[in-house]
XYZ file of C-alpha atoms in Angstrom:
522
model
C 2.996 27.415 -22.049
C 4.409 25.704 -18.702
C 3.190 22.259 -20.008
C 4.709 22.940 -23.138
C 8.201 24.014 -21.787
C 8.201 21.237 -19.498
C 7.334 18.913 -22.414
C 10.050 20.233 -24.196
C 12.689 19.794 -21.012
C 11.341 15.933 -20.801
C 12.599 15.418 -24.386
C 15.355 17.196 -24.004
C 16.335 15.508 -20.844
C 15.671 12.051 -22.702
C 17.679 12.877 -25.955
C 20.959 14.341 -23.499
C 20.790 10.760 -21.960
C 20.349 8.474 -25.014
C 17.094 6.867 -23.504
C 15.913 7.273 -27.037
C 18.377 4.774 -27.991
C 17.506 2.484 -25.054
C 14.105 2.197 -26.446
C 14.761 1.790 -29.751
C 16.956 -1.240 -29.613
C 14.498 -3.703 -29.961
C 12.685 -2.004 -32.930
C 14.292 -2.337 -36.113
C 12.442 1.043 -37.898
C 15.033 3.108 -40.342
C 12.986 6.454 -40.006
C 13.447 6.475 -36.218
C 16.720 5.148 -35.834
C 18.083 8.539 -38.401
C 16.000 10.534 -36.335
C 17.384 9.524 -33.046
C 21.262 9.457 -34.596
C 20.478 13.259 -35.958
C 18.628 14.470 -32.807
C 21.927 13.681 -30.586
C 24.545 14.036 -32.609
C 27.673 14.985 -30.408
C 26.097 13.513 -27.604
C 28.751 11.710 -24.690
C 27.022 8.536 -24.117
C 30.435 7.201 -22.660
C 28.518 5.891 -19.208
C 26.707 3.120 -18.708
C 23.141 2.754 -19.710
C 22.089 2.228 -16.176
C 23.812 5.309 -14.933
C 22.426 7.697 -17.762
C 18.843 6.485 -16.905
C 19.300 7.087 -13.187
C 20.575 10.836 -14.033
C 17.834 11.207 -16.566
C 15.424 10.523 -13.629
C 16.690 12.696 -11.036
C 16.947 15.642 -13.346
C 13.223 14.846 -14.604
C 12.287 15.414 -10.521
C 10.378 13.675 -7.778
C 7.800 12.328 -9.882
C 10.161 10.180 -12.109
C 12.696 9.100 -9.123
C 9.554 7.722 -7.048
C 8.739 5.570 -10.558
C 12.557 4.371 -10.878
C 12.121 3.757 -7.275
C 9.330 1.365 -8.202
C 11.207 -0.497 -10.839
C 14.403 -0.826 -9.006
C 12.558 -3.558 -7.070
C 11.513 -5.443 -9.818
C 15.092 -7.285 -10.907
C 13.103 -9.697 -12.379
C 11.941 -7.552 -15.374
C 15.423 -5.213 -15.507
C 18.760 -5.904 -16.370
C 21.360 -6.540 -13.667
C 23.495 -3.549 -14.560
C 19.888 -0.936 -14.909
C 18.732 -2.307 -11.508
C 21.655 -1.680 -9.616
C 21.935 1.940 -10.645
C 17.943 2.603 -9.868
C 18.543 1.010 -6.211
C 20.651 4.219 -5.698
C 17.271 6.225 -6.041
C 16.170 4.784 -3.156
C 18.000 7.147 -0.150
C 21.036 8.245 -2.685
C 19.239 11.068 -4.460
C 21.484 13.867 -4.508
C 21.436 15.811 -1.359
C 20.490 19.830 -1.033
C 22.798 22.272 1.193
C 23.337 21.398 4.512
C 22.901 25.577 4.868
C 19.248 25.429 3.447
C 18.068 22.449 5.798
C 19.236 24.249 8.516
C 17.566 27.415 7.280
C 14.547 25.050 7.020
C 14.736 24.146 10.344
C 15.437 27.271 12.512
C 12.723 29.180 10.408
C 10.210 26.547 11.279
C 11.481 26.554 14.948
C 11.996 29.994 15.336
C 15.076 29.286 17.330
C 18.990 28.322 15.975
C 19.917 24.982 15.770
C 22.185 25.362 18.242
C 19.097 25.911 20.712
C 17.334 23.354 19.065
C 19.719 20.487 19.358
C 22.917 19.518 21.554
C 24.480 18.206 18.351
C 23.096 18.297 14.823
C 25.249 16.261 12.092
C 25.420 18.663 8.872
C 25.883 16.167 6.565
C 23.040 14.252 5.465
C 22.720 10.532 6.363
C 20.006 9.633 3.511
C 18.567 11.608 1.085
C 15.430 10.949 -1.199
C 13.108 12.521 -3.608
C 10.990 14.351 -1.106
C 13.308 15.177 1.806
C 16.630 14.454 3.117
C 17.582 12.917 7.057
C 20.289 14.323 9.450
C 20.898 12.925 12.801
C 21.200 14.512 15.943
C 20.842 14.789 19.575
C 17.850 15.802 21.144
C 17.801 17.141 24.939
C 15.156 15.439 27.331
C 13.246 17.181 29.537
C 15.056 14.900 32.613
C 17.992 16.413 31.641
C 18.987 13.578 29.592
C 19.653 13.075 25.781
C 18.354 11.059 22.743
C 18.986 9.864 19.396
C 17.214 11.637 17.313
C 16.514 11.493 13.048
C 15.377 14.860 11.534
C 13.387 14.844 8.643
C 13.598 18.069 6.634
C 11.745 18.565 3.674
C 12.915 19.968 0.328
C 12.671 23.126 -0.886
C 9.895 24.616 -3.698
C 8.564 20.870 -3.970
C 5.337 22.359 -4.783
C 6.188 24.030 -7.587
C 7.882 21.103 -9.272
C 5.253 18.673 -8.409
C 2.118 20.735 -9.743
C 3.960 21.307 -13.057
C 4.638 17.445 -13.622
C 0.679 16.941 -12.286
C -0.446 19.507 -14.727
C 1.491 17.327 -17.522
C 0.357 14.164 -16.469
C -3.438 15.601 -16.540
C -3.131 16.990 -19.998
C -1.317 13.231 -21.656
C -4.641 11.311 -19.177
C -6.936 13.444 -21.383
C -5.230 12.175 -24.278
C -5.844 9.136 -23.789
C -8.920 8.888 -23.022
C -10.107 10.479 -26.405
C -7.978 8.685 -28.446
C -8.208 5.147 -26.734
C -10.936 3.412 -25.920
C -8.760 1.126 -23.134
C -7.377 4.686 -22.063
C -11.147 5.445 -21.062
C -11.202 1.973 -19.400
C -8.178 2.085 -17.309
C -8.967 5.680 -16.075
C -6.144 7.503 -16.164
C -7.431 11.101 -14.767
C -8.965 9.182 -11.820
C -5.394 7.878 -11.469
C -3.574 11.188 -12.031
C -6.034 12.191 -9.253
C -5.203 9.600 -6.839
C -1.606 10.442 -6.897
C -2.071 13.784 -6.634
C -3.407 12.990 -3.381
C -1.016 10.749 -1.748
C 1.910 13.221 -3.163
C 0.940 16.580 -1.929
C 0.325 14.844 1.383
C 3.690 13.696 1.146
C 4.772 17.370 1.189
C 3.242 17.853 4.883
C 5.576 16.168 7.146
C 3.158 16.229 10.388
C 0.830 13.825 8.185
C 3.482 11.774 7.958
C 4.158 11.727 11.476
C 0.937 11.161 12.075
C 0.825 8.056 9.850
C 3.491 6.764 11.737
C 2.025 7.147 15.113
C -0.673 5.415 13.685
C 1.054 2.743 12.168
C 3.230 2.265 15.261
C 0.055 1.409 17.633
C -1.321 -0.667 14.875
C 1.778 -2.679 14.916
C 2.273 -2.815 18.582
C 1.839 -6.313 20.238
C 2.514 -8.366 16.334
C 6.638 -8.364 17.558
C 7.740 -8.418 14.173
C 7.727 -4.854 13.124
C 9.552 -1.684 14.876
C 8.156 2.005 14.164
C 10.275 5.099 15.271
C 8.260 7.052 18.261
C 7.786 10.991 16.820
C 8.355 13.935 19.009
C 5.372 15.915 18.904
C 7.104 19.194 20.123
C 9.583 18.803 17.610
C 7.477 18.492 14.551
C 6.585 21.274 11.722
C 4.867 20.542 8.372
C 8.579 21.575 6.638
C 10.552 19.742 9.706
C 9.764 16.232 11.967
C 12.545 14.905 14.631
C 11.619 11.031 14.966
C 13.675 8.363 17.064
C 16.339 7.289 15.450
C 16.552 3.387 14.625
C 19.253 1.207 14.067
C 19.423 -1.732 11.638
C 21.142 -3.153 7.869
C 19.002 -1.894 4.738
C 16.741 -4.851 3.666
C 18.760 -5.319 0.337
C 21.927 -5.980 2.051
C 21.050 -9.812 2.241
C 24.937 -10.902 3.116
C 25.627 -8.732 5.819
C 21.874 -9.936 7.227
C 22.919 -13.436 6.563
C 26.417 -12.905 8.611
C 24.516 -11.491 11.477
C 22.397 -14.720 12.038
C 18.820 -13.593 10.752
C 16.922 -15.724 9.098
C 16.080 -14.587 5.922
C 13.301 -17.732 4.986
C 11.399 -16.179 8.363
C 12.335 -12.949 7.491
C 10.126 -12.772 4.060
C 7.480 -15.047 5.956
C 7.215 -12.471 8.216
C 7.111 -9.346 5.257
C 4.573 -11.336 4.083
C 2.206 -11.029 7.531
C 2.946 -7.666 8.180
C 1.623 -6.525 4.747
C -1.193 -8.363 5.154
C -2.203 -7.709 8.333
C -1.840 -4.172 7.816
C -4.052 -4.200 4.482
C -6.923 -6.567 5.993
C -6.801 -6.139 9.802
C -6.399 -2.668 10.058
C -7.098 -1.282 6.315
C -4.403 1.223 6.908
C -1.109 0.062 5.521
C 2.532 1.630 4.353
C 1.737 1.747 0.473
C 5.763 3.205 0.004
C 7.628 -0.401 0.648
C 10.809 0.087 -1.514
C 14.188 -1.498 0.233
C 15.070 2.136 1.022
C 12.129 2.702 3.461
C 13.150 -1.041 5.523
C 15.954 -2.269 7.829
C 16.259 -5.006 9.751
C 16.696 -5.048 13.541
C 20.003 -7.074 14.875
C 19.820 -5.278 18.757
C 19.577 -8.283 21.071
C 15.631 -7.471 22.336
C 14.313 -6.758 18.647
C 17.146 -9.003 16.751
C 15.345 -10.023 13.301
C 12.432 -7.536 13.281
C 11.245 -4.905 10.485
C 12.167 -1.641 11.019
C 9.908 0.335 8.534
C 10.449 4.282 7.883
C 9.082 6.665 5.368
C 5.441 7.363 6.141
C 4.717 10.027 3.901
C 2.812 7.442 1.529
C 0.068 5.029 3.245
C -2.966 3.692 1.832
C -6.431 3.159 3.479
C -8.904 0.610 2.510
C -12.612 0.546 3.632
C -14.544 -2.232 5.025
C -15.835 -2.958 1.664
C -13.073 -3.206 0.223
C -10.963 -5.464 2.638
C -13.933 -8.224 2.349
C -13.786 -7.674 -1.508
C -10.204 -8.013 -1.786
C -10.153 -10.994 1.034
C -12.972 -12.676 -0.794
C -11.212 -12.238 -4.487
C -7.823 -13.768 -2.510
C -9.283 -16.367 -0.475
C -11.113 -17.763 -3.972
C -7.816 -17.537 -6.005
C -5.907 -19.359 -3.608
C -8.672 -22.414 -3.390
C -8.517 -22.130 -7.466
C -12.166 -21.341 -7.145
C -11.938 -19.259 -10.568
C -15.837 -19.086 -10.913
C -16.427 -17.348 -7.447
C -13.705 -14.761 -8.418
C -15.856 -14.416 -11.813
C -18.832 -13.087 -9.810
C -17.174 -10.789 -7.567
C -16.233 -9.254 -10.368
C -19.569 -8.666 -11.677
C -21.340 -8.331 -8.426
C -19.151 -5.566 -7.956
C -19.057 -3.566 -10.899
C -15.633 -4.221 -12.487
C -17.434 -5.925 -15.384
C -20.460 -5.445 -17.274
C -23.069 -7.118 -15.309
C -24.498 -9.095 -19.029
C -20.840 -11.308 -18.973
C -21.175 -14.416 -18.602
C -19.360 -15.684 -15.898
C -18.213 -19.511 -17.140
C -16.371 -17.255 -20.358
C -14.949 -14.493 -17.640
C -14.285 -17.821 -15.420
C -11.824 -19.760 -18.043
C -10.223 -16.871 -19.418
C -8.955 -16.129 -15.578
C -8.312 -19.655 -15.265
C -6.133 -19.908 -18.203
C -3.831 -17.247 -16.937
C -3.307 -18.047 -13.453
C -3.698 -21.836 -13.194
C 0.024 -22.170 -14.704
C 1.575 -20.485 -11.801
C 0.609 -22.080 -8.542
C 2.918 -23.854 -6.520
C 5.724 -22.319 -8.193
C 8.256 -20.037 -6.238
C 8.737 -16.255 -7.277
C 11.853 -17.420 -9.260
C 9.808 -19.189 -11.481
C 7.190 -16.835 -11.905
C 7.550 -14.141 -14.602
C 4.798 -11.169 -13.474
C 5.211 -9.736 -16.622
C 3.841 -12.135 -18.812
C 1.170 -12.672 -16.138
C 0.023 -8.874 -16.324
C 0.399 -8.864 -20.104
C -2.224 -11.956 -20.327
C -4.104 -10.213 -17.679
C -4.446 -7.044 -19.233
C -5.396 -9.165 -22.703
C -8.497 -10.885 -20.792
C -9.311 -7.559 -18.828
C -9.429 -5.878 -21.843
C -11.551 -8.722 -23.629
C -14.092 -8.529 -21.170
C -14.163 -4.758 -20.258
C -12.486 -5.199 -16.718
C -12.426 -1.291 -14.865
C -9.515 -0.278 -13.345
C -10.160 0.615 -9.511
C -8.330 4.112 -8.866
C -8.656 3.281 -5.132
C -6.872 0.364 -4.852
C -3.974 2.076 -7.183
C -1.459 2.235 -3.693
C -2.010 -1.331 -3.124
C -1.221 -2.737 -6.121
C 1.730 -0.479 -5.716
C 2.438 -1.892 -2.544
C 2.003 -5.247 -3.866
C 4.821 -5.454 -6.389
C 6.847 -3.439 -4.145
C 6.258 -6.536 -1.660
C 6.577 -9.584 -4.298
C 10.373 -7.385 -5.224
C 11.256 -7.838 -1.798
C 10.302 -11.078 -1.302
C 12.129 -12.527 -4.472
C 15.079 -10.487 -3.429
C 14.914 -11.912 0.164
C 13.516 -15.678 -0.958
C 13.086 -16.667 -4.024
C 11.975 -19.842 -2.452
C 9.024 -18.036 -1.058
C 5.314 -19.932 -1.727
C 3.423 -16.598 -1.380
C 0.050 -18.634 -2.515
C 0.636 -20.771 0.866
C 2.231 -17.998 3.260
C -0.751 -15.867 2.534
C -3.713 -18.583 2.170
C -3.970 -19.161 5.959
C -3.920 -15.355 7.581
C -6.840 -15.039 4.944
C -8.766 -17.664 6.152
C -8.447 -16.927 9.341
C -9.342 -13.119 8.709
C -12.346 -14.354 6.494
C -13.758 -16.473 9.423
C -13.621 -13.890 11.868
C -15.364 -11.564 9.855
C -18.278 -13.730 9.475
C -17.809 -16.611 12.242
C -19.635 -15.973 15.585
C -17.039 -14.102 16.893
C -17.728 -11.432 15.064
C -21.454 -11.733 15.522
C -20.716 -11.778 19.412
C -18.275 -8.388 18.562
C -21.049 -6.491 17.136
C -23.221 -7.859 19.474
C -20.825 -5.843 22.243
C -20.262 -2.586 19.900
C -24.146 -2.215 19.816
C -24.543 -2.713 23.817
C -24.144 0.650 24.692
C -26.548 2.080 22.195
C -29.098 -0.512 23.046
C -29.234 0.273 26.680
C -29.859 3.434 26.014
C -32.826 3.133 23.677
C -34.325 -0.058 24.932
C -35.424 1.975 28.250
C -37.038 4.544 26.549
C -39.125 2.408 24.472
C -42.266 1.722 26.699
C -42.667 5.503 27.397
C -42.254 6.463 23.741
C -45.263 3.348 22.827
C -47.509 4.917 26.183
C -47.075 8.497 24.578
C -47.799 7.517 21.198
C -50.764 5.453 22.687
C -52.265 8.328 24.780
C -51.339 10.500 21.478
C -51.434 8.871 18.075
C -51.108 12.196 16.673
C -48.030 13.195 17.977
C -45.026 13.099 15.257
C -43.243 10.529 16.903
C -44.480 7.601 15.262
C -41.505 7.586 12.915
C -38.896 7.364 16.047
C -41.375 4.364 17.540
C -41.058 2.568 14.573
C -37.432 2.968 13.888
C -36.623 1.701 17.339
C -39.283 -1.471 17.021
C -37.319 -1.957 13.702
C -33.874 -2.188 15.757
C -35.794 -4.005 18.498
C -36.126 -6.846 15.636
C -32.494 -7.053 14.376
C -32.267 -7.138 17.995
C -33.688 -10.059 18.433
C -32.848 -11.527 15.195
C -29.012 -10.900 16.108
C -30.164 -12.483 19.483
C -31.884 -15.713 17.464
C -28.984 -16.694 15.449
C -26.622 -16.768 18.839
C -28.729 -18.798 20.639
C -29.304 -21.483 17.393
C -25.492 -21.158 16.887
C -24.792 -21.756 20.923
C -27.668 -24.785 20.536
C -25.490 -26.072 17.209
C -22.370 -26.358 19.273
C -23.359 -28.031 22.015
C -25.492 -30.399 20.026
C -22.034 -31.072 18.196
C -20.582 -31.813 21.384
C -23.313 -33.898 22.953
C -22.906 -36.101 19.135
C -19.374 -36.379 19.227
C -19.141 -37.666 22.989
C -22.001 -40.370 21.831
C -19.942 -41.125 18.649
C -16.515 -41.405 20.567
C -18.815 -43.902 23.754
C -20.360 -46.058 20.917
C -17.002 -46.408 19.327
C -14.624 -47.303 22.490
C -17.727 -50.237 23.080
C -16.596 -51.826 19.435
């Protein structure tokens, strides 16, 4: 009964808004068109489209703002007029009482807000679909005072979000059994994975936690800022976070005016998203204009200032080398190598043949290199995508759901920023470089390091362990003997390949000083 009478307030919502009659525009069918006129008649459709949809959203709840937030980058594929309004999802959702946050807060506290703070702002500075911000000023334990941000989440979010879950489940099951590409792209798998990143969103010292992560990922690269979090100050309904100063992202004048460069500035979006994906495999998978600012204090003038961590994604090591290897082979146009990662990893049937899965990916991304984003229209590169994937019976990856997320959420940003921006050639050399030192000798001579300790530890033991199982071949320890002769050979094997790669180099060197002697005597 729940998912029916939230079915019922979805259409209802959509018919009080007209978004019926957005939709139909483009299809000329008589039956629908009398339906839609006799379903809302005395309707007031006096404001804009682009308004109406934005109010549809927020009354639909948190699940539907976080998708307008998604499309509210993507100018490219919305009107001018729709975009604009869905960019107010972003920190404009309407606020709660300034009463119930501060409820929130001395209840998780157990202490007024007066006790709490030496000045707390009661109006709301941002507000989103998950929890609103206030600023205040925090007491130090020196006696001094700090800038603070207080993050306070909103009330019965549970509630509304297991409802809209519940109704999402119930359409994925749908289409599975009546769709055979429904069964392909997974949708409960999908339902699943957002399940997961949303109800984390709900505890606010996970997202703390992300960001103290994220902050000493970041620390040393110079081009991104992260707010510190004050540990005593954090509850799972309530976090107090440094506050940061900088201009939203989308407000590309008032960055221009203020002498940042914005070419650099989407060069460097650019690194940090993909040094956080494939360096760390722990990235901020919620990269809307809403969640960035830009730095223009003298010591961190120009730099990223991310917030929002309720949202990251993880990837593990097998993924990052898929993913790098996949990149790295697009960007050298090598179409047939990305044909058999696909099949050596299971997204394809492993009885495809790879030169048929190798031009059909060919044909739909060899027209769009070395063009800018401006020039690029995703759309019709996803629709021709989604034709071959579906062609060749191409399984969608739940766990990589965030970062393709993430990665339209980047590419919005970027064409908003630059639409100048080469993203092929921005991109091509950080994954090189990545790919080499995950299979160069340096990383040989870092595992090589990571296994030391382990090593010195066994590698002692081991003539006692062969003298006991000498003196007493019936002892059950001829399993442990053999397992540590077995790492005594990768040992050495590891050992092998240094010394012929060591041998390699300097037989490199001792050719090229010949070469360069023999030349100089010509």
């Amino acid at each position: 009964m729940k998912r029916l009478f939230r079915s019922a307030y979805i259409l209802w919502v959509v018919f009080r808004f007209g978004l019926d009659q957005m939709v139909l525009q483009g299809i000329n069918h008589p039956g629908l068109l009398l339906l839609s006129r006799l379903v809302g008649w005395g309707r007031d459709l006096s404001a804009p489209r682009g308004q109406r949809l934005r109010m549809a959203l927020e009354h639909l709840g948190p699940i539907f703002v976080k998708f307008g937030q998604v499309l509210s980058t993507r100018r490219d594929l919305l009107p001018t007029d729709v975009a604009d309004e869905l960019a107010l999802l972003q920190d404009r959702v309407p606020a709660f009482p300034s009463e119930v946050a501060i409820a929130t807060i001395e209840r998780s506290f157990g202490r007024s807000i007066d006790e709490i703070f030496l000045h707390f702002e009661r109006e709301p500075v941002a507000s989103a679909s998950i929890a609103q911000v206030h600023f205040a000023t925090l007491a130090t334990p020196d006696g001094g005072a700090r800038d603070v941000a207080v993050k306070v989440l909103r009330p019965n979010m549970l509630g509304v979000i297991d409802k809209d879950l519940d109704l999402m489940r119930l359409m994925a099951r749908w289409l599975e059994r009546l769709s055979a590409d429904g069964r392909r792209l997974k949708p409960r798998e999908v339902v699943a994975e957002f399940d997961k990143y949303l109800h984390d969103e709900l505890d606010l010292v996970r997202e703390a936690a992300n960001a103290a992560q994220l902050r000493r990922n970041m620390d040393g690269l110079d081009l991104v800022l992260i707010p510190e979090m004050f540990w005593d100050h954090c509850h799972t309904d309530v976090i107090v976070m440094e506050r940061m100063h900088g201009i939203p992202i989308s407000q590309v004048d008032r960055l221009r005016e203020a002498g940042v460069d914005i070419s650099k500035l989407a060069r460097d979006g650019v690194t940090i998203f993909f040094t956080q994906v494939f360096r760390d495999g722990f990235f901020h998978a919620d990269m809307h204009p809403g969640n960035i600012q830009v730095s223009i204090e003298p010591e961190t003038f120009g730099r990223y200032v991310s917030l929002d961590f309720g949202i990251v994604g993880t990837l593990t090591e097998y993924d990052k080398e898929y993913l790098a290897q996949n990149f790295t082979a697009f960007f050298r146009r090598d179409y047939k190598r990305v044909a058999e990662l696909h099949i050596e990893s299971g997204w394809v049937p492993a009885q495809t043949r790879v030169d048929e899965l190798e031009a059909a990916i060919r044909a739909v991304c060899e027209p769009y290199f070395d063009r800018p984003l401006k020039e690029i229209s995703l759309g019709m590169v996803l629709m021709r995508l989604f034709q071959t994937s579906r062609r060749f019976h191409v399984e969608i990856q739940p766990q990589l759901v965030l970062l393709q997320k993430t990665l339209l959420n980047i590419e919005g940003l970027g064409r908003q920023l630059d639409p100048e921006l080469d993203l092929w050639s921005t991109a091509k050399p950080f994954l090189e470089k990545w790919m080499m030192e995950q299979v160069g000798p340096q990383r040989l001579w870092q595992e090589l390091r990571n296994q030391a300790p382990y090593y010195a530890k066994v590698l002692p033991q081991l003539p006692r362990l062969v003298h006991e199982r000498l003196l007493n071949p019936r002892q059950p320890q001829l399993a442990l003997i053999e397992q540590l002769m077995a790492e005594q050979k990768r040992t050495n094997a590891l050992l092998r390949v240094l010394v012929y790669l060591g041998l390699g180099f300097v037989a490199s060197l001792l050719f090229f000083q010949v070469w360069i002697h023999s030349s100089s005597l010509y």
